[in-house]
Tab-separated table of C-alpha atoms in Angstrom:
chain	number	residue	atom	x	y	z
A	1	MET	CA	7.433	29.173	-2.281
A	2	SER	CA	5.207	29.818	-5.293
A	3	ASP	CA	2.751	27.124	-6.362
A	4	GLU	CA	3.387	28.157	-9.975
A	5	LYS	CA	6.687	26.308	-9.801
A	6	PHE	CA	4.788	23.015	-9.637
A	7	ILE	CA	2.224	23.684	-12.362
A	8	ASP	CA	2.432	21.775	-15.639
A	9	LYS	CA	-0.960	21.702	-17.362
A	10	SER	CA	0.294	19.928	-20.474
A	11	TRP	CA	0.189	16.305	-19.327
A	12	GLY	CA	-3.359	15.670	-18.135
A	13	LYS	CA	-6.651	17.434	-17.570
A	14	GLY	CA	-6.967	18.479	-13.955
A	15	ILE	CA	-3.346	17.572	-13.120
A	16	THR	CA	-1.293	20.575	-12.043
A	17	ILE	CA	1.669	18.967	-10.256
A	18	GLU	CA	4.877	18.283	-12.174
A	19	PRO	CA	5.578	14.563	-12.733
A	20	TYR	CA	8.810	14.568	-10.711
A	21	LEU	CA	7.076	16.060	-7.677
A	22	MET	CA	4.143	13.651	-7.974
A	23	SER	CA	6.636	10.784	-8.001
A	24	VAL	CA	8.468	12.137	-4.949
A	25	LEU	CA	5.355	12.773	-2.876
A	26	SER	CA	3.610	9.523	-3.797
A	27	SER	CA	6.774	7.647	-2.813
A	28	ARG	CA	6.886	9.522	0.493
A	29	MET	CA	3.308	8.463	1.233
A	30	PHE	CA	4.006	4.855	0.254
A	31	CYS	CA	7.046	4.719	2.554
A	32	SER	CA	4.981	6.181	5.388
A	33	GLY	CA	2.477	3.359	4.890
A	34	VAL	CA	5.248	0.761	4.951
A	35	GLU	CA	6.521	2.233	8.228
A	36	MET	CA	2.988	2.053	9.632
A	37	THR	CA	2.740	-1.630	8.688
A	38	ASN	CA	6.159	-2.456	10.149
A	39	THR	CA	5.190	-0.710	13.375
A	40	MET	CA	2.130	-2.954	13.762
A	41	VAL	CA	4.024	-6.154	12.925
A	42	ARG	CA	6.896	-5.424	15.327
A	43	THR	CA	4.780	-4.251	18.269
A	44	ALA	CA	1.618	-6.400	18.098
A	45	ARG	CA	1.160	-8.833	20.972
A	46	SER	CA	-0.993	-11.521	19.305
A	47	LEU	CA	0.449	-14.096	16.911
A	48	LEU	CA	-2.434	-13.364	14.547
A	49	MET	CA	-0.940	-9.950	13.850
A	50	SER	CA	2.769	-10.312	14.655
A	51	ILE	CA	3.338	-13.662	12.901
A	52	CYS	CA	0.360	-14.248	10.573
A	53	ARG	CA	0.313	-10.545	9.644
A	54	ASP	CA	-3.463	-10.362	9.392
A	55	LEU	CA	-3.272	-6.581	9.284
A	56	SER	CA	-3.152	-3.700	6.824
A	57	THR	CA	-2.608	0.049	6.742
A	58	ALA	CA	-3.811	2.832	4.460
A	59	ILE	CA	-3.565	6.576	3.940
A	60	CYS	CA	-6.590	8.634	2.913
A	61	ASP	CA	-6.656	12.224	1.705
A	62	ARG	CA	-8.444	15.061	3.473
A	63	ASN	CA	-11.745	13.905	1.930
A	64	ALA	CA	-11.259	10.427	3.461
A	65	ASP	CA	-10.655	8.853	0.034
A	66	VAL	CA	-7.907	6.236	-0.252
A	67	ILE	CA	-4.787	7.790	-1.744
A	68	SER	CA	-1.968	5.356	-0.895
A	69	LEU	CA	-1.705	1.690	0.041
A	70	PRO	CA	1.478	-0.165	1.041
A	71	PRO	CA	1.665	-3.962	0.574
A	72	CYS	CA	-1.467	-5.133	2.358
A	73	ILE	CA	-4.490	-7.450	2.369
A	74	PRO	CA	-6.704	-6.028	-0.414
A	75	VAL	CA	-10.044	-6.885	1.189
A	76	HIS	CA	-8.935	-4.799	4.194
A	77	VAL	CA	-8.115	-1.606	2.331
A	78	ALA	CA	-9.630	-1.394	-1.175
A	79	ASN	CA	-12.666	-0.086	0.721
A	80	MET	CA	-10.895	2.020	3.353
A	81	GLY	CA	-12.667	5.219	2.317
A	82	LEU	CA	-15.921	3.654	3.512
A	83	THR	CA	-14.319	2.823	6.860
A	84	VAL	CA	-12.848	6.300	7.428
A	85	LYS	CA	-15.709	8.501	6.198
A	86	PRO	CA	-17.975	7.951	9.276
A	87	ALA	CA	-15.373	9.864	11.303
A	88	LEU	CA	-16.268	12.995	9.323
A	89	LEU	CA	-19.813	12.714	10.679
A	90	HIS	CA	-18.903	12.342	14.344
A	91	PRO	CA	-21.229	14.570	16.413
A	92	GLU	CA	-18.283	16.127	18.244
A	93	GLY	CA	-16.461	16.935	15.020
A	94	VAL	CA	-12.807	16.112	14.337
A	95	GLN	CA	-9.905	17.616	16.271
A	96	GLU	CA	-6.167	17.079	16.235
A	97	GLY	CA	-5.257	14.290	18.654
A	98	ASP	CA	-8.448	12.316	18.043
A	99	LEU	CA	-8.296	8.611	17.279
A	100	PHE	CA	-11.334	6.699	16.034
A	101	LEU	CA	-12.116	2.998	16.362
A	102	ASN	CA	-14.355	1.451	13.705
A	103	ASN	CA	-15.038	-2.285	13.528
A	104	SER	CA	-18.669	-1.979	12.449
A	105	PRO	CA	-19.778	-3.671	9.205
A	106	PHE	CA	-22.783	-1.337	9.345
A	107	ASN	CA	-20.461	1.680	9.249
A	108	GLY	CA	-18.087	0.873	6.402
A	109	ASN	CA	-15.850	-1.739	8.046
A	110	THR	CA	-15.307	-5.346	6.954
A	111	HIS	CA	-16.284	-7.513	9.953
A	112	HIS	CA	-16.251	-7.195	13.717
A	113	ALA	CA	-12.851	-8.831	14.192
A	114	ASP	CA	-11.102	-6.218	12.020
A	115	TYR	CA	-10.451	-3.322	14.403
A	116	THR	CA	-9.550	-0.181	12.429
A	117	TYR	CA	-7.801	2.728	14.168
A	118	ILE	CA	-8.169	6.021	12.303
A	119	ALA	CA	-6.199	9.216	12.984
A	120	PRO	CA	-6.818	12.626	11.392
A	121	VAL	CA	-3.654	14.438	10.277
A	122	PHE	CA	-3.669	18.194	10.848
A	123	ASN	CA	-1.074	20.762	9.877
A	124	ASP	CA	-1.381	24.412	10.915
A	125	GLY	CA	-4.900	23.650	12.089
A	126	GLU	CA	-6.030	22.252	8.723
A	127	LEU	CA	-7.140	18.652	8.128
A	128	MET	CA	-4.791	17.194	5.491
A	129	PHE	CA	-4.875	13.379	5.650
A	130	TRP	CA	-6.195	10.364	7.526
A	131	THR	CA	-4.156	7.337	8.565
A	132	ALA	CA	-5.790	3.960	9.141
A	133	ALA	CA	-4.394	0.808	10.775
A	134	LYS	CA	-6.493	-2.368	10.666
A	135	GLY	CA	-5.767	-5.645	12.469
A	136	HIS	CA	-7.700	-8.873	12.947
A	137	GLN	CA	-8.240	-9.453	16.663
A	138	ALA	CA	-7.508	-12.696	18.492
A	139	ASP	CA	-10.888	-12.215	20.183
A	140	CYS	CA	-13.602	-9.616	19.554
A	141	GLY	CA	-16.147	-10.574	22.213
A	142	ASN	CA	-18.150	-13.093	20.206
A	143	SER	CA	-20.549	-15.351	22.098
A	144	ILE	CA	-18.235	-18.266	21.236
A	145	PRO	CA	-14.422	-18.166	21.499
A	146	SER	CA	-13.903	-17.433	17.809
A	147	THR	CA	-13.859	-14.334	15.625
A	148	TYR	CA	-16.110	-16.161	13.140
A	149	HIS	CA	-19.602	-17.371	14.006
A	150	PRO	CA	-21.166	-18.711	10.769
A	151	THR	CA	-24.221	-20.193	12.490
A	152	ALA	CA	-25.258	-16.911	14.142
A	153	LEU	CA	-28.601	-15.667	12.796
A	154	ASP	CA	-27.903	-12.014	13.664
A	155	VAL	CA	-25.298	-9.760	15.256
A	156	TYR	CA	-26.843	-10.211	18.700
A	157	GLU	CA	-26.267	-13.942	18.586
A	158	GLU	CA	-22.804	-13.301	17.204
A	159	GLY	CA	-22.110	-11.211	20.275
A	160	ALA	CA	-19.142	-9.070	19.234
A	161	ILE	CA	-18.784	-5.485	20.434
A	162	ASP	CA	-19.773	-3.120	17.620
A	163	TRP	CA	-17.701	0.095	17.680
A	164	PRO	CA	-19.378	2.466	15.159
A	165	CYS	CA	-16.388	4.773	14.576
A	166	VAL	CA	-16.116	6.014	18.160
A	167	LYS	CA	-13.443	8.323	19.563
A	168	ILE	CA	-11.164	6.080	21.583
A	169	GLN	CA	-8.569	8.859	22.029
A	170	LYS	CA	-8.992	12.594	22.517
A	171	GLY	CA	-6.057	14.960	22.709
A	172	TYR	CA	-3.721	11.966	22.171
A	173	LYS	CA	-5.008	10.330	25.376
A	174	ASP	CA	-7.119	7.187	25.777
A	175	VAL	CA	-10.816	7.449	26.546
A	176	HIS	CA	-10.465	5.078	29.485
A	177	ASP	CA	-14.126	4.087	29.771
A	178	LEU	CA	-13.997	2.591	26.266
A	179	ILE	CA	-10.763	0.766	27.074
A	180	ARG	CA	-12.391	-0.650	30.214
A	181	ILE	CA	-15.395	-1.899	28.227
A	182	ALA	CA	-13.135	-3.702	25.779
A	183	MET	CA	-10.970	-5.186	28.533
A	184	MET	CA	-14.095	-6.520	30.284
A	185	ARG	CA	-15.771	-7.999	27.198
A	186	ILE	CA	-12.749	-9.602	25.485
A	187	ARG	CA	-11.399	-12.963	26.640
A	188	VAL	CA	-7.720	-12.020	26.223
A	189	PRO	CA	-7.686	-8.427	27.530
A	190	ASP	CA	-3.928	-8.043	27.947
A	191	GLN	CA	-3.303	-9.391	24.468
A	192	TRP	CA	-6.015	-7.154	23.059
A	193	TYR	CA	-4.540	-4.090	24.744
A	194	GLY	CA	-1.110	-4.877	23.309
A	195	ASP	CA	-2.621	-5.038	19.827
A	196	TYR	CA	-4.513	-1.820	20.549
A	197	LEU	CA	-1.229	-0.069	21.329
A	198	ALA	CA	0.235	-1.461	18.086
A	199	GLY	CA	-2.684	-0.027	16.093
A	200	VAL	CA	-2.403	3.329	17.847
A	201	GLY	CA	1.350	3.436	17.275
A	202	SER	CA	0.897	2.632	13.606
A	203	ALA	CA	-1.704	5.353	13.042
A	204	ARG	CA	0.367	7.882	14.976
A	205	ILE	CA	3.660	7.182	13.170
A	206	GLY	CA	1.820	7.706	9.880
A	207	GLU	CA	0.368	10.945	11.250
A	208	ARG	CA	3.852	12.126	12.213
A	209	ARG	CA	5.401	11.367	8.801
A	210	LEU	CA	2.576	13.003	6.832
A	211	LYS	CA	2.682	16.071	9.061
A	212	GLU	CA	6.415	16.356	8.347
A	213	MET	CA	5.668	16.207	4.618
A	214	CYS	CA	3.051	18.947	4.933
A	215	GLU	CA	5.433	21.144	6.905
A	216	GLU	CA	8.158	20.689	4.274
A	217	TYR	CA	6.055	21.445	1.181
A	218	GLY	CA	3.196	23.531	2.557
A	219	ASN	CA	-0.489	22.717	2.800
A	220	GLU	CA	-1.490	24.211	-0.551
A	221	VAL	CA	1.055	22.181	-2.520
A	222	ILE	CA	0.075	18.986	-0.684
A	223	LYS	CA	-3.628	19.539	-1.337
A	224	GLU	CA	-2.912	20.201	-5.009
A	225	PHE	CA	-0.815	17.045	-5.133
A	226	CYS	CA	-3.578	14.942	-3.561
A	227	ASP	CA	-6.176	16.191	-6.045
A	228	SER	CA	-3.820	15.700	-8.987
A	229	TYR	CA	-2.747	12.233	-7.869
A	230	GLN	CA	-6.372	11.103	-7.614
A	231	GLU	CA	-6.978	12.489	-11.111
A	232	TYR	CA	-3.859	10.724	-12.375
A	233	GLY	CA	-5.115	7.428	-10.941
A	234	LYS	CA	-8.440	7.900	-12.735
A	235	LEU	CA	-6.721	8.685	-16.036
A	236	ARG	CA	-4.368	5.697	-15.738
A	237	MET	CA	-7.193	3.278	-15.001
A	238	THR	CA	-9.327	4.703	-17.803
A	239	GLU	CA	-6.495	4.241	-20.311
A	240	GLU	CA	-5.928	0.635	-19.205
A	241	ILE	CA	-9.628	-0.196	-19.473
A	242	LYS	CA	-9.670	1.222	-23.013
A	243	LYS	CA	-7.171	-1.485	-23.993
A	244	LEU	CA	-9.586	-4.251	-22.956
A	245	PRO	CA	-12.251	-5.853	-25.176
A	246	ALA	CA	-15.814	-4.659	-24.764
A	247	GLY	CA	-18.324	-7.201	-23.550
A	248	THR	CA	-20.252	-8.826	-20.727
A	249	TRP	CA	-19.226	-12.057	-19.004
A	250	ASP	CA	-21.613	-14.136	-16.906
A	251	TYR	CA	-20.122	-16.291	-14.135
A	252	ARG	CA	-22.010	-18.866	-12.107
A	253	ILE	CA	-20.086	-20.562	-9.319
A	254	SER	CA	-21.035	-22.246	-6.049
A	255	HIS	CA	-20.132	-22.099	-2.380
A	256	ASP	CA	-19.753	-25.569	-0.867
A	257	ARG	CA	-22.547	-26.816	1.347
A	258	ILE	CA	-22.114	-26.590	5.100
A	259	PRO	CA	-23.257	-29.867	6.718
A	260	ASP	CA	-26.306	-29.498	8.983
A	261	LEU	CA	-26.505	-25.795	8.189
A	262	LEU	CA	-26.760	-24.842	4.530
A	263	PRO	CA	-27.102	-26.493	1.150
A	264	GLN	CA	-24.831	-25.476	-1.699
A	265	ILE	CA	-25.110	-21.728	-2.341
A	266	ASP	CA	-25.120	-20.595	-5.971
A	267	LEU	CA	-23.318	-17.330	-6.723
A	268	HIS	CA	-23.914	-15.151	-9.782
A	269	ILE	CA	-21.431	-12.536	-11.018
A	270	ILE	CA	-21.836	-10.391	-14.142
A	271	ALA	CA	-18.750	-8.462	-15.317
A	272	THR	CA	-19.080	-5.771	-17.994
A	273	ILE	CA	-16.212	-3.912	-19.643
A	274	ASN	CA	-17.024	-0.600	-21.327
A	275	PRO	CA	-13.782	0.608	-22.942
A	276	ASP	CA	-15.391	3.660	-24.554
A	277	GLU	CA	-16.478	5.036	-21.179
A	278	GLY	CA	-13.525	3.580	-19.272
A	279	TYR	CA	-15.558	1.613	-16.734
A	280	ILE	CA	-15.681	-1.960	-15.469
A	281	THR	CA	-18.890	-3.027	-13.729
A	282	ILE	CA	-19.064	-6.009	-11.380
A	283	ASP	CA	-22.754	-6.812	-10.788
A	284	LEU	CA	-23.491	-8.943	-7.703
A	285	THR	CA	-27.171	-8.080	-7.329
A	286	ASP	CA	-28.588	-11.348	-8.715
A	287	ASN	CA	-27.847	-13.407	-5.612
A	288	GLU	CA	-30.022	-14.803	-2.874
A	289	ASP	CA	-30.041	-13.093	0.493
A	290	SER	CA	-28.650	-15.798	2.734
A	291	GLN	CA	-30.682	-15.222	5.882
A	292	LEU	CA	-30.103	-18.726	7.228
A	293	CYS	CA	-26.651	-17.869	8.584
A	294	GLY	CA	-24.022	-15.171	8.634
A	295	LEU	CA	-22.593	-15.625	5.139
A	296	ASN	CA	-23.844	-12.317	3.747
A	297	MET	CA	-21.055	-9.928	2.824
A	298	CYS	CA	-21.255	-6.307	3.965
A	299	GLU	CA	-20.873	-3.347	1.609
A	300	ALA	CA	-17.174	-2.839	2.366
A	301	THR	CA	-16.266	-6.495	1.783
A	302	SER	CA	-18.266	-6.767	-1.440
A	303	ILE	CA	-16.774	-3.581	-2.890
A	304	ALA	CA	-13.221	-4.540	-1.921
A	305	SER	CA	-13.577	-8.009	-3.423
A	306	ALA	CA	-14.810	-6.628	-6.750
A	307	ARG	CA	-12.081	-3.984	-6.879
A	308	THR	CA	-9.380	-6.498	-5.978
A	309	GLY	CA	-10.367	-8.792	-8.838
A	310	VAL	CA	-9.916	-5.937	-11.309
A	311	LEU	CA	-6.760	-4.444	-9.795
A	312	ASN	CA	-5.041	-7.846	-9.910
A	313	ARG	CA	-5.259	-7.637	-13.714
A	314	MET	CA	-3.787	-4.146	-13.933
A	315	PRO	CA	-0.116	-3.087	-14.261
A	316	SER	CA	1.813	-3.165	-11.004
A	317	ASP	CA	2.509	0.580	-11.156
A	318	MET	CA	-1.196	1.457	-11.211
A	319	PRO	CA	-1.880	3.970	-8.404
A	320	HIS	CA	-3.851	2.294	-5.645
A	321	ASN	CA	-6.070	5.253	-4.900
A	322	GLU	CA	-9.726	6.192	-5.064
A	323	GLY	CA	-9.230	7.879	-8.424
A	324	ALA	CA	-8.240	4.584	-10.027
A	325	MET	CA	-10.795	2.524	-8.119
A	326	SER	CA	-13.618	4.919	-9.027
A	327	ARG	CA	-13.593	3.397	-12.524
A	328	ILE	CA	-14.742	0.074	-11.045
């Protein structure tokens, strides 16, 4: 099959995939993400995931940049590139059949309770995608029986296990020593293991569907699609930002006081819209570093929150990929 069949250079700089094919392939990815989410909901053992649905899934391209998001919790996934990218730096490299576990806020994750299972997708020996399944745990090994510990002064007092994007499966098989550590340190080990299997199943079903798509269209077409779809997302977001008024808005709000712990915390947000350049800047730097307790937000949470605020004001058909979010 010749790639020339899919080339149409008339509708956007850097976009070489025909619109109909971009629509087909982006829909295929979206449906794969929905199937991943449904797998977690239907197989999770804890009520937090199976009933409350405190979980999300995402698909990243071969560069570990977000390329497709099904209906999800935005703070979980608008930052998923940060969560997946540490896998690229694993000292053992990345092989087919690997599965990574990242719950570390120091390594691109949100907080310790959000366990993220990350699977590389290979086709014909070439890395093509990443799938990610994230779920809030019923227990994560904190020093108190809660996944939140606002009075903890540091992560050691918090007590949770920090998994810095470790390989928890190799060759599609569990690394049993890591499973044993988790089962020993978590108060509800059987429930945790059931949720672990749900996360693994979700990541693997996404891997299977994306591999099928690569086999059907060929690696070169899929890579061209991924690059073009990211460029399309950037162009769409840029055009929407150009419709907005230029200016800077200064917001000052407050976090309620916590009795016997913290006084009222003032928060400062500066939002700037630059339509000419097609950028929106959310500046959070003018805030106090709250060292008195664990209310500081990590990089992934701060970025996701800022992106979510902007994306909620955009058209519903805006691509939810790194191309679009790079303009924020």
